[in-house]
């Protein structure tokens, strides 16, 4: 994503928070960003697409930071899951996304509602999978129910704390409190075979997610294309990471632990550059591939 496009997103986000999503017009964004209508529509087909791009950046940052936390770690470590859940809250606060998310849920706009539903289901899908990682394969029939309960507790506790005069609370402490409730719920659900939505919900969530695992062939093509877009100076500083990833992916059995680590170094090498967004996306695709190899 080029610098100018990112600046337009930043100006649009300020307006969405200050004036409200529905009250902000494309003309408002043009005026604040000092760009022409043609430039705006070259970046975004509509105001809704601009709005979705803002939230996608937040979702992408959350996803990448969560993936990086797992590098070299035990997937069953509950403290890692706690930190991963906290990342979502922190990103929303850091980038002031909560007012925009709330506005979308109450907008009545079918396109935005579908967008919000897609990401809400993706979060439940991720949480369901991670609960199985932490509590074991026997919890699979109960994981989706538990994920919905966990997300509901977190949402309402967080809303109460932020809306009341209770004061600030460490998100990690809040999540740890809720995870202790999950510690009690999960064994009880297994013992009594108490399922409400169960695997049917788990299947429904899976069916609504269209993101597939990257194949080695796709990744190799994407990395080669990315490398071609770099100038000589950029290639000199980052070529080692790209070449390593390409060479490793060409092997019959890539060393996934090395792919994880080098993907992070690759992403960080483009931080603050015009290629940052593309590098983040590629790193994320590599981590998705690594996860598919271990599943």
GROMACS .gro file of C-alpha atoms in nm, residues 1-288:
model
  288
    1UNK     CA    1   0.000   0.000   0.000
    2UNK     CA    2   0.150   0.334  -0.103
    3UNK     CA    3   0.198   0.617   0.144
    4UNK     CA    4  -0.068   0.841  -0.009
    5UNK     CA    5  -0.335   0.572   0.006
    6UNK     CA    6  -0.253   0.503   0.369
    7UNK     CA    7  -0.284   0.875   0.446
    8UNK     CA    8  -0.630   0.879   0.289
    9UNK     CA    9  -0.727   0.587   0.512
   10UNK     CA   10  -0.600   0.772   0.819
   11UNK     CA   11  -0.798   1.085   0.731
   12UNK     CA   12  -1.109   0.879   0.658
   13UNK     CA   13  -1.076   0.699   0.989
   14UNK     CA   14  -1.056   1.028   1.178
   15UNK     CA   15  -1.377   1.139   1.011
   16UNK     CA   16  -1.556   0.810   1.076
   17UNK     CA   17  -1.474   0.840   1.447
   18UNK     CA   18  -1.547   1.213   1.479
   19UNK     CA   19  -1.859   1.243   1.261
   20UNK     CA   20  -1.981   0.885   1.254
   21UNK     CA   21  -1.965   0.632   0.974
   22UNK     CA   22  -2.301   0.710   0.818
   23UNK     CA   23  -2.264   1.089   0.852
   24UNK     CA   24  -1.927   1.095   0.675
   25UNK     CA   25  -1.948   1.146   0.299
   26UNK     CA   26  -1.693   1.080   0.028
   27UNK     CA   27  -1.671   1.456  -0.019
   28UNK     CA   28  -1.573   1.493   0.347
   29UNK     CA   29  -1.288   1.249   0.288
   30UNK     CA   30  -1.181   1.430  -0.030
   31UNK     CA   31  -1.171   1.765   0.150
   32UNK     CA   32  -0.975   1.638   0.450
   33UNK     CA   33  -0.732   1.436   0.238
   34UNK     CA   34  -0.697   1.708  -0.027
   35UNK     CA   35  -0.737   1.465  -0.314
   36UNK     CA   36  -0.959   1.453  -0.621
   37UNK     CA   37  -1.262   1.231  -0.659
   38UNK     CA   38  -1.079   1.037  -0.930
   39UNK     CA   39  -0.789   0.963  -0.697
   40UNK     CA   40  -1.024   0.840  -0.424
   41UNK     CA   41  -1.213   0.607  -0.656
   42UNK     CA   42  -0.885   0.481  -0.795
   43UNK     CA   43  -0.803   0.368  -0.441
   44UNK     CA   44  -1.152   0.258  -0.331
   45UNK     CA   45  -1.461   0.175  -0.541
   46UNK     CA   46  -1.686   0.316  -0.266
   47UNK     CA   47  -1.696   0.464   0.083
   48UNK     CA   48  -1.777   0.118   0.215
   49UNK     CA   49  -1.461  -0.021   0.055
   50UNK     CA   50  -1.260   0.254   0.223
   51UNK     CA   51  -1.419   0.165   0.556
   52UNK     CA   52  -1.351  -0.205   0.508
   53UNK     CA   53  -0.988  -0.133   0.415
   54UNK     CA   54  -0.940   0.045   0.750
   55UNK     CA   55  -1.072  -0.254   0.942
   56UNK     CA   56  -0.883  -0.504   0.727
   57UNK     CA   57  -0.556  -0.340   0.833
   58UNK     CA   58  -0.653  -0.398   1.195
   59UNK     CA   59  -0.757  -0.757   1.132
   60UNK     CA   60  -0.435  -0.821   0.943
   61UNK     CA   61  -0.218  -0.676   1.221
   62UNK     CA   62  -0.403  -0.890   1.476
   63UNK     CA   63  -0.358  -1.203   1.267
   64UNK     CA   64   0.013  -1.149   1.210
   65UNK     CA   65   0.092  -1.065   1.573
   66UNK     CA   66  -0.099  -1.371   1.687
   67UNK     CA   67   0.089  -1.593   1.445
   68UNK     CA   68   0.424  -1.451   1.553
   69UNK     CA   69   0.346  -1.528   1.917
   70UNK     CA   70   0.321  -1.899   1.834
   71UNK     CA   71   0.659  -1.924   1.662
   72UNK     CA   72   0.862  -2.182   1.853
   73UNK     CA   73   0.596  -2.208   2.126
   74UNK     CA   74   0.371  -2.487   2.253
   75UNK     CA   75   0.023  -2.445   2.101
   76UNK     CA   76  -0.122  -2.592   2.422
   77UNK     CA   77   0.025  -2.312   2.635
   78UNK     CA   78  -0.275  -2.127   2.780
   79UNK     CA   79  -0.070  -1.815   2.852
   80UNK     CA   80   0.002  -1.782   2.478
   81UNK     CA   81  -0.369  -1.801   2.399
   82UNK     CA   82  -0.436  -1.533   2.662
   83UNK     CA   83  -0.181  -1.303   2.497
   84UNK     CA   84  -0.327  -1.375   2.154
   85UNK     CA   85  -0.678  -1.281   2.265
   86UNK     CA   86  -0.543  -0.963   2.424
   87UNK     CA   87  -0.384  -0.858   2.094
   88UNK     CA   88  -0.728  -0.815   1.934
   89UNK     CA   89  -0.838  -0.583   2.214
   90UNK     CA   90  -0.513  -0.389   2.204
   91UNK     CA   91  -0.519  -0.338   1.827
   92UNK     CA   92  -0.878  -0.214   1.842
   93UNK     CA   93  -0.785   0.036   2.115
   94UNK     CA   94  -0.454   0.144   1.959
   95UNK     CA   95  -0.616   0.220   1.623
   96UNK     CA   96  -0.945   0.349   1.766
   97UNK     CA   97  -1.141   0.085   1.575
   98UNK     CA   98  -1.411   0.017   1.835
   99UNK     CA   99  -1.639   0.311   1.737
  100UNK     CA  100  -1.619   0.204   1.373
  101UNK     CA  101  -1.692  -0.161   1.451
  102UNK     CA  102  -1.991  -0.064   1.665
  103UNK     CA  103  -2.122   0.165   1.392
  104UNK     CA  104  -2.101  -0.113   1.133
  105UNK     CA  105  -2.296  -0.356   1.350
  106UNK     CA  106  -2.578  -0.101   1.386
  107UNK     CA  107  -2.561   0.050   1.037
  108UNK     CA  108  -2.831  -0.160   0.873
  109UNK     CA  109  -2.612  -0.168   0.562
  110UNK     CA  110  -2.630  -0.520   0.412
  111UNK     CA  111  -2.279  -0.506   0.263
  112UNK     CA  112  -2.118  -0.386   0.586
  113UNK     CA  113  -2.321  -0.632   0.795
  114UNK     CA  114  -2.199  -0.920   0.578
  115UNK     CA  115  -1.842  -0.794   0.616
  116UNK     CA  116  -1.878  -0.775   0.996
  117UNK     CA  117  -2.038  -1.121   1.010
  118UNK     CA  118  -1.754  -1.270   0.806
  119UNK     CA  119  -1.489  -1.142   1.046
  120UNK     CA  120  -1.693  -1.227   1.355
  121UNK     CA  121  -1.722  -1.586   1.234
  122UNK     CA  122  -1.351  -1.589   1.151
  123UNK     CA  123  -1.273  -1.486   1.509
  124UNK     CA  124  -1.496  -1.763   1.647
  125UNK     CA  125  -1.334  -2.012   1.409
  126UNK     CA  126  -0.987  -1.911   1.528
  127UNK     CA  127  -1.092  -1.920   1.893
  128UNK     CA  128  -1.257  -2.262   1.853
  129UNK     CA  129  -0.942  -2.406   1.701
  130UNK     CA  130  -0.719  -2.257   1.969
  131UNK     CA  131  -0.940  -2.390   2.249
  132UNK     CA  132  -0.894  -2.739   2.104
  133UNK     CA  133  -0.517  -2.675   2.092
  134UNK     CA  134  -0.515  -2.580   2.460
  135UNK     CA  135  -0.772  -2.820   2.607
  136UNK     CA  136  -0.717  -3.122   2.382
  137UNK     CA  137  -0.886  -3.307   2.096
  138UNK     CA  138  -1.159  -3.443   2.326
  139UNK     CA  139  -1.300  -3.091   2.349
  140UNK     CA  140  -1.372  -3.063   1.976
  141UNK     CA  141  -1.751  -3.121   2.009
  142UNK     CA  142  -1.770  -2.846   2.273
  143UNK     CA  143  -1.515  -2.596   2.141
  144UNK     CA  144  -1.751  -2.386   1.929
  145UNK     CA  145  -2.005  -2.347   2.212
  146UNK     CA  146  -1.724  -2.254   2.448
  147UNK     CA  147  -1.577  -2.007   2.199
  148UNK     CA  148  -1.911  -1.825   2.172
  149UNK     CA  149  -1.946  -1.814   2.552
  150UNK     CA  150  -1.589  -1.689   2.594
  151UNK     CA  151  -1.634  -1.419   2.329
  152UNK     CA  152  -1.963  -1.311   2.485
  153UNK     CA  153  -1.816  -1.283   2.834
  154UNK     CA  154  -1.519  -1.088   2.705
  155UNK     CA  155  -1.732  -0.849   2.501
  156UNK     CA  156  -1.976  -0.764   2.778
  157UNK     CA  157  -1.714  -0.739   3.051
  158UNK     CA  158  -1.504  -0.511   2.831
  159UNK     CA  159  -1.805  -0.294   2.739
  160UNK     CA  160  -1.909  -0.262   3.103
  161UNK     CA  161  -1.560  -0.163   3.214
  162UNK     CA  162  -1.515   0.097   2.937
  163UNK     CA  163  -1.865   0.243   2.981
  164UNK     CA  164  -1.861   0.263   3.361
  165UNK     CA  165  -1.657   0.459   3.610
  166UNK     CA  166  -1.481   0.140   3.715
  167UNK     CA  167  -1.157   0.266   3.567
  168UNK     CA  168  -0.893   0.102   3.352
  169UNK     CA  169  -0.822  -0.266   3.382
  170UNK     CA  170  -0.538  -0.468   3.236
  171UNK     CA  171  -0.685  -0.661   2.939
  172UNK     CA  172  -0.464  -0.957   3.026
  173UNK     CA  173  -0.611  -0.977   3.376
  174UNK     CA  174  -0.961  -0.961   3.230
  175UNK     CA  175  -0.887  -1.244   2.987
  176UNK     CA  176  -0.719  -1.452   3.259
  177UNK     CA  177  -1.032  -1.411   3.472
  178UNK     CA  178  -1.251  -1.534   3.185
  179UNK     CA  179  -1.013  -1.820   3.102
  180UNK     CA  180  -1.051  -1.943   3.461
  181UNK     CA  181  -1.424  -1.966   3.393
  182UNK     CA  182  -1.349  -2.164   3.078
  183UNK     CA  183  -1.128  -2.396   3.287
  184UNK     CA  184  -1.441  -2.482   3.485
  185UNK     CA  185  -1.686  -2.490   3.195
  186UNK     CA  186  -1.497  -2.717   2.959
  187UNK     CA  187  -1.457  -3.021   3.191
  188UNK     CA  188  -1.819  -2.983   3.303
  189UNK     CA  189  -1.946  -2.979   2.943
  190UNK     CA  190  -1.743  -3.292   2.864
  191UNK     CA  191  -1.853  -3.474   3.181
  192UNK     CA  192  -2.223  -3.407   3.121
  193UNK     CA  193  -2.202  -3.416   2.740
  194UNK     CA  194  -2.374  -3.078   2.747
  195UNK     CA  195  -2.383  -2.943   2.392
  196UNK     CA  196  -2.614  -2.677   2.254
  197UNK     CA  197  -2.476  -2.591   1.911
  198UNK     CA  198  -2.166  -2.804   1.910
  199UNK     CA  199  -1.994  -2.933   1.599
  200UNK     CA  200  -2.280  -2.811   1.382
  201UNK     CA  201  -2.177  -2.455   1.468
  202UNK     CA  202  -1.812  -2.549   1.420
  203UNK     CA  203  -1.900  -2.682   1.073
  204UNK     CA  204  -2.112  -2.373   0.994
  205UNK     CA  205  -1.825  -2.144   1.089
  206UNK     CA  206  -1.582  -2.344   0.876
  207UNK     CA  207  -1.814  -2.337   0.574
  208UNK     CA  208  -1.844  -1.959   0.597
  209UNK     CA  209  -1.469  -1.905   0.582
  210UNK     CA  210  -1.338  -1.896   0.224
  211UNK     CA  211  -0.972  -1.843   0.299
  212UNK     CA  212  -0.784  -2.150   0.181
  213UNK     CA  213  -0.436  -2.265   0.261
  214UNK     CA  214  -0.165  -2.146   0.030
  215UNK     CA  215   0.008  -2.414  -0.177
  216UNK     CA  216   0.384  -2.418  -0.218
  217UNK     CA  217   0.343  -2.335  -0.585
  218UNK     CA  218   0.132  -2.027  -0.506
  219UNK     CA  219   0.379  -1.908  -0.244
  220UNK     CA  220   0.675  -1.951  -0.475
  221UNK     CA  221   0.499  -1.750  -0.745
  222UNK     CA  222   0.402  -1.476  -0.499
  223UNK     CA  223   0.756  -1.449  -0.360
  224UNK     CA  224   0.907  -1.434  -0.709
  225UNK     CA  225   0.660  -1.163  -0.814
  226UNK     CA  226   0.733  -0.965  -0.498
  227UNK     CA  227   1.109  -0.987  -0.559
  228UNK     CA  228   1.068  -0.855  -0.914
  229UNK     CA  229   0.894  -0.544  -0.781
  230UNK     CA  230   1.192  -0.443  -0.565
  231UNK     CA  231   1.457  -0.201  -0.682
  232UNK     CA  232   1.827  -0.292  -0.661
  233UNK     CA  233   1.881  -0.133  -0.319
  234UNK     CA  234   1.578  -0.306  -0.169
  235UNK     CA  235   1.686  -0.639  -0.314
  236UNK     CA  236   2.032  -0.598  -0.164
  237UNK     CA  237   1.894  -0.563   0.190
  238UNK     CA  238   1.618  -0.826   0.175
  239UNK     CA  239   1.720  -1.070  -0.099
  240UNK     CA  240   1.871  -1.311   0.151
  241UNK     CA  241   1.536  -1.361   0.327
  242UNK     CA  242   1.342  -1.399   0.002
  243UNK     CA  243   1.592  -1.644  -0.148
  244UNK     CA  244   1.595  -1.851   0.171
  245UNK     CA  245   1.214  -1.874   0.172
  246UNK     CA  246   1.208  -1.971  -0.195
  247UNK     CA  247   1.482  -2.235  -0.154
  248UNK     CA  248   1.314  -2.382   0.154
  249UNK     CA  249   0.971  -2.399  -0.009
  250UNK     CA  250   1.120  -2.583  -0.307
  251UNK     CA  251   1.226  -2.870  -0.080
  252UNK     CA  252   1.009  -3.180  -0.064
  253UNK     CA  253   0.975  -3.135   0.313
  254UNK     CA  254   1.027  -2.768   0.406
  255UNK     CA  255   1.150  -2.702   0.759
  256UNK     CA  256   0.843  -2.526   0.893
  257UNK     CA  257   1.013  -2.392   1.207
  258UNK     CA  258   1.264  -2.207   0.987
  259UNK     CA  259   0.991  -2.079   0.755
  260UNK     CA  260   0.811  -1.933   1.057
  261UNK     CA  261   1.119  -1.754   1.188
  262UNK     CA  262   1.247  -1.623   0.854
  263UNK     CA  263   0.900  -1.505   0.752
  264UNK     CA  264   0.902  -1.275   1.053
  265UNK     CA  265   1.247  -1.136   0.969
  266UNK     CA  266   1.134  -1.092   0.608
  267UNK     CA  267   0.827  -0.896   0.718
  268UNK     CA  268   1.026  -0.678   0.958
  269UNK     CA  269   1.281  -0.591   0.688
  270UNK     CA  270   1.009  -0.404   0.497
  271UNK     CA  271   0.856  -0.226   0.795
  272UNK     CA  272   0.798   0.141   0.717
  273UNK     CA  273   0.850   0.095   0.342
  274UNK     CA  274   0.604   0.109   0.052
  275UNK     CA  275   0.624  -0.271   0.041
  276UNK     CA  276   0.523  -0.319   0.405
  277UNK     CA  277   0.164  -0.423   0.331
  278UNK     CA  278   0.262  -0.676   0.063
  279UNK     CA  279   0.537  -0.820   0.286
  280UNK     CA  280   0.294  -0.857   0.577
  281UNK     CA  281   0.049  -1.039   0.352
  282UNK     CA  282   0.318  -1.274   0.223
  283UNK     CA  283   0.440  -1.351   0.575
  284UNK     CA  284   0.084  -1.427   0.678
  285UNK     CA  285   0.042  -1.662   0.381
  286UNK     CA  286   0.360  -1.845   0.479
  287UNK     CA  287   0.233  -1.894   0.835
  288UNK     CA  288  -0.099  -2.025   0.701
   0.00000   0.00000   0.00000
